mmCIF file of C-alpha atoms in Angstrom:
data_model
loop_
_atom_site.group_PDB
_atom_site.id
_atom_site.type_symbol
_atom_site.label_atom_id
_atom_site.label_comp_id
_atom_site.label_asym_id
_atom_site.label_seq_id
_atom_site.Cartn_x
_atom_site.Cartn_y
_atom_site.Cartn_z
ATOM 1 C CA MET A 7 25.183 15.329 -0.938
ATOM 2 C CA LEU A 8 22.213 13.455 -2.332
ATOM 3 C CA ILE A 9 23.499 13.282 -5.903
ATOM 4 C CA SER A 10 26.978 12.014 -4.986
ATOM 5 C CA ASP A 11 25.698 9.061 -2.917
ATOM 6 C CA SER A 12 23.904 6.492 -5.005
ATOM 7 C CA ILE A 13 22.213 4.657 -2.102
ATOM 8 C CA PRO A 14 20.122 7.615 -0.798
ATOM 9 C CA LEU A 15 19.220 8.522 -4.369
ATOM 10 C CA LEU A 16 18.169 4.930 -4.980
ATOM 11 C CA TRP A 17 15.956 4.992 -1.866
ATOM 12 C CA VAL A 18 14.346 8.298 -2.909
ATOM 13 C CA ALA A 19 13.621 6.928 -6.377
ATOM 14 C CA TYR A 20 12.220 3.710 -4.888
ATOM 15 C CA ILE A 21 9.943 5.607 -2.491
ATOM 16 C CA LEU A 22 8.655 7.939 -5.211
ATOM 17 C CA LEU A 23 7.971 5.083 -7.616
ATOM 18 C CA SER A 24 6.255 3.031 -4.918
ATOM 19 C CA VAL A 25 4.013 5.982 -4.012
ATOM 20 C CA ILE A 26 3.068 6.301 -7.689
ATOM 21 C CA VAL A 27 2.288 2.563 -7.792
ATOM 22 C CA LEU A 28 0.154 2.815 -4.649
ATOM 23 C CA VAL A 29 -1.826 5.851 -5.815
ATOM 24 C CA THR A 30 -2.502 4.440 -9.283
ATOM 25 C CA GLY A 31 -3.372 1.063 -7.783
ATOM 26 C CA TYR A 32 -5.774 2.671 -5.306
ATOM 27 C CA LEU A 33 -7.423 4.659 -8.085
ATOM 28 C CA GLY A 34 -7.441 1.626 -10.382
ATOM 29 C CA ILE A 35 -9.610 -0.397 -8.015
ATOM 30 C CA ARG A 36 -12.230 2.289 -7.335
ATOM 31 C CA PHE A 37 -14.990 -0.218 -8.102
ATOM 32 C CA VAL A 38 -14.074 -2.198 -4.960
ATOM 33 C CA PRO A 39 -15.710 -1.071 -1.682
ATOM 34 C CA ARG A 40 -13.607 1.158 0.568
ATOM 35 C CA LEU A 41 -12.519 -1.395 3.208
ATOM 36 C CA PRO A 42 -11.158 -4.019 0.786
ATOM 37 C CA ARG A 43 -9.623 -1.266 -1.356
ATOM 38 C CA LEU A 44 -7.757 0.192 1.627
ATOM 39 C CA MET A 45 -6.680 -3.254 2.795
ATOM 40 C CA ILE A 46 -5.372 -4.224 -0.662
ATOM 41 C CA THR A 47 -3.484 -0.939 -0.894
ATOM 42 C CA GLY A 48 -2.112 -1.506 2.611
ATOM 43 C CA ILE A 49 -0.955 -5.020 1.724
ATOM 44 C CA VAL A 50 0.879 -3.713 -1.333
ATOM 45 C CA ALA A 51 2.395 -0.848 0.682
ATOM 46 C CA GLY A 52 3.512 -3.223 3.423
ATOM 47 C CA THR A 53 5.204 -5.553 0.981
ATOM 48 C CA LEU A 54 6.892 -2.679 -0.826
ATOM 49 C CA TRP A 55 8.127 -0.778 2.231
ATOM 50 C CA MET A 56 9.182 -3.462 4.740
ATOM 51 C CA PRO A 57 12.988 -3.142 5.085
ATOM 52 C CA TRP A 58 15.393 -6.039 5.623
ATOM 53 C CA ARG A 59 19.145 -6.442 5.842
ATOM 54 C CA PHE A 60 21.167 -8.343 3.286
ATOM 55 C CA SER A 61 24.754 -9.312 2.567
ATOM 56 C CA LEU A 62 26.360 -9.994 -0.787
ATOM 57 C CA PRO A 63 29.802 -11.468 -1.409
ATOM 58 C CA LEU A 64 32.266 -9.054 -2.983
ATOM 59 C CA MET A 65 33.972 -10.001 -6.225
ATOM 60 C CA GLU A 66 37.369 -8.921 -4.949
ATOM 61 C CA GLU A 67 40.088 -11.301 -3.841
ATOM 62 C CA GLU A 68 39.626 -10.268 -0.207
ATOM 63 C CA GLY A 69 36.532 -12.401 0.159
ATOM 64 C CA GLY A 70 34.536 -9.796 2.081
ATOM 65 C CA THR A 71 30.842 -9.143 1.960
ATOM 66 C CA TYR A 72 28.762 -6.037 1.354
ATOM 67 C CA GLN A 73 26.015 -5.507 3.909
ATOM 68 C CA GLY A 74 23.102 -3.127 3.611
ATOM 69 C CA ILE A 75 19.363 -2.569 3.931
ATOM 70 C CA ALA A 76 16.831 -3.013 1.142
ATOM 71 C CA PRO A 77 13.092 -3.659 0.837
ATOM 72 C CA ALA A 78 12.318 -7.207 1.951
ATOM 73 C CA ILE A 79 10.521 -7.987 -1.302
ATOM 74 C CA VAL A 80 13.695 -7.094 -3.238
ATOM 75 C CA VAL A 81 15.876 -9.188 -0.906
ATOM 76 C CA THR A 82 13.486 -12.135 -1.256
ATOM 77 C CA THR A 83 13.381 -11.806 -5.051
ATOM 78 C CA VAL A 84 17.171 -11.600 -5.399
ATOM 79 C CA ASP A 85 17.577 -14.539 -3.028
ATOM 80 C CA PHE A 86 15.091 -16.565 -5.086
ATOM 81 C CA LEU A 87 16.867 -15.682 -8.348
ATOM 82 C CA GLN A 88 20.204 -16.751 -6.860
ATOM 83 C CA GLY A 89 18.832 -20.217 -6.222
ATOM 84 C CA GLY A 90 18.028 -20.111 -2.521
ATOM 85 C CA LEU A 91 15.072 -19.007 -0.513
ATOM 86 C CA LYS A 92 15.708 -17.974 3.055
ATOM 87 C CA ALA A 93 12.755 -17.823 5.395
ATOM 88 C CA ALA A 94 13.616 -14.571 7.198
ATOM 89 C CA PRO A 95 13.051 -12.110 4.310
ATOM 90 C CA LEU A 96 9.942 -14.016 3.266
ATOM 91 C CA VAL A 97 8.580 -13.772 6.810
ATOM 92 C CA MET A 98 9.306 -10.034 6.794
ATOM 93 C CA VAL A 99 7.339 -9.672 3.549
ATOM 94 C CA ALA A 100 4.414 -11.479 5.204
ATOM 95 C CA ILE A 101 4.697 -9.285 8.318
ATOM 96 C CA GLY A 102 4.750 -6.201 6.080
ATOM 97 C CA ALA A 103 1.644 -7.374 4.231
ATOM 98 C CA LEU A 104 -0.164 -8.107 7.498
ATOM 99 C CA SER A 105 0.769 -4.764 9.040
ATOM 100 C CA GLY A 106 -0.284 -2.998 5.833
ATOM 101 C CA ALA A 107 -3.666 -4.736 5.906
ATOM 102 C CA MET A 108 -4.125 -3.728 9.539
ATOM 103 C CA ALA A 109 -3.146 -0.141 8.702
ATOM 104 C CA GLY A 110 -5.706 -0.134 5.872
ATOM 105 C CA ALA A 111 -8.392 -1.393 8.248
ATOM 106 C CA ALA A 112 -7.400 1.276 10.796
ATOM 107 C CA VAL A 113 -7.655 4.005 8.147
ATOM 108 C CA TRP A 114 -11.104 2.701 7.219
ATOM 109 C CA TRP A 115 -12.153 2.598 10.888
ATOM 110 C CA PHE A 116 -11.114 6.209 11.540
ATOM 111 C CA TRP A 117 -12.220 7.547 8.120
ATOM 112 C CA PRO A 118 -14.935 10.179 8.669
ATOM 113 C CA ARG A 119 -18.401 8.930 7.789
ATOM 114 C CA GLN A 120 -21.031 10.975 5.989
ATOM 115 C CA ALA A 121 -22.558 13.715 8.139
ATOM 116 C CA ASP A 122 -26.180 12.592 7.727
ATOM 117 C CA GLY A 123 -25.352 9.087 8.953
ATOM 118 C CA SER A 124 -26.576 7.316 5.844
ATOM 119 C CA SER A 125 -24.414 4.801 4.075
ATOM 120 C CA ALA A 126 -23.348 5.131 0.465
ATOM 121 C CA GLY A 127 -25.984 2.629 -0.661
ATOM 122 C CA GLY A 128 -28.847 4.285 1.208
ATOM 123 C CA SER A 129 -31.276 2.479 3.453
ATOM 124 C CA ALA A 130 -34.366 0.589 2.361
ATOM 125 C CA SER A 131 -36.681 2.749 4.484
ATOM 126 C CA ASN A 132 -35.884 5.868 2.427
ATOM 127 C CA LYS A 133 -36.858 4.224 -0.850
ATOM 128 C CA PRO A 134 -40.434 4.302 -2.128
ATOM 129 C CA GLU A 135 -42.172 1.116 -3.273
ATOM 130 C CA GLY A 136 -40.718 1.383 -6.768
ATOM 131 C CA GLY A 137 -37.221 0.924 -5.393
ATOM 132 C CA VAL A 138 -35.981 4.255 -6.736
ATOM 133 C CA GLU A 139 -34.853 6.776 -4.173
ATOM 134 C CA ARG A 140 -36.399 10.201 -4.717
ATOM 135 C CA GLN A 141 -35.048 13.424 -3.334
ATOM 136 C CA GLU A 142 -36.716 16.794 -3.312
ATOM 137 C CA ARG A 143 -35.337 19.193 -5.825
ATOM 138 C CA ARG A 144 -33.545 22.107 -4.254
ATOM 139 C CA GLU A 145 -33.797 25.381 -6.093
ATOM 140 C CA PRO A 146 -30.674 27.522 -6.335
ATOM 141 C CA VAL A 147 -30.635 30.604 -4.127
ATOM 142 C CA ILE A 148 -28.916 33.815 -5.153
ATOM 143 C CA GLY A 149 -27.528 36.022 -2.424
#
């Protein structure tokens, strides 16, 4: 059951919170053009979601270790706070960031463009000499 096991519940909470972080981060940088915005969001998603294995010594007299899977950024942070810095989790964080950036670029590449073929900024040929783009007013039609 989901409530009785703390590890699956921890993963669900982590995924939900990371999705909230990604959505608010994406909406927070709306002033950035679409490609860099998607790549930044992809980098953050890659660093948050790249898994890595870890092992921690148990505090019992048996001298065993606990082994599990956690996000690589968490493993790297805990390893840094414990006084060491292993290269493998740090490399996985970098691989996650790179794959997230590539996923963001792929989303931008396959994102549907505007139907009329014009870019968001408009082209210079459509602007009159004053530099202000003018469009004909369309009257509302009933029925």
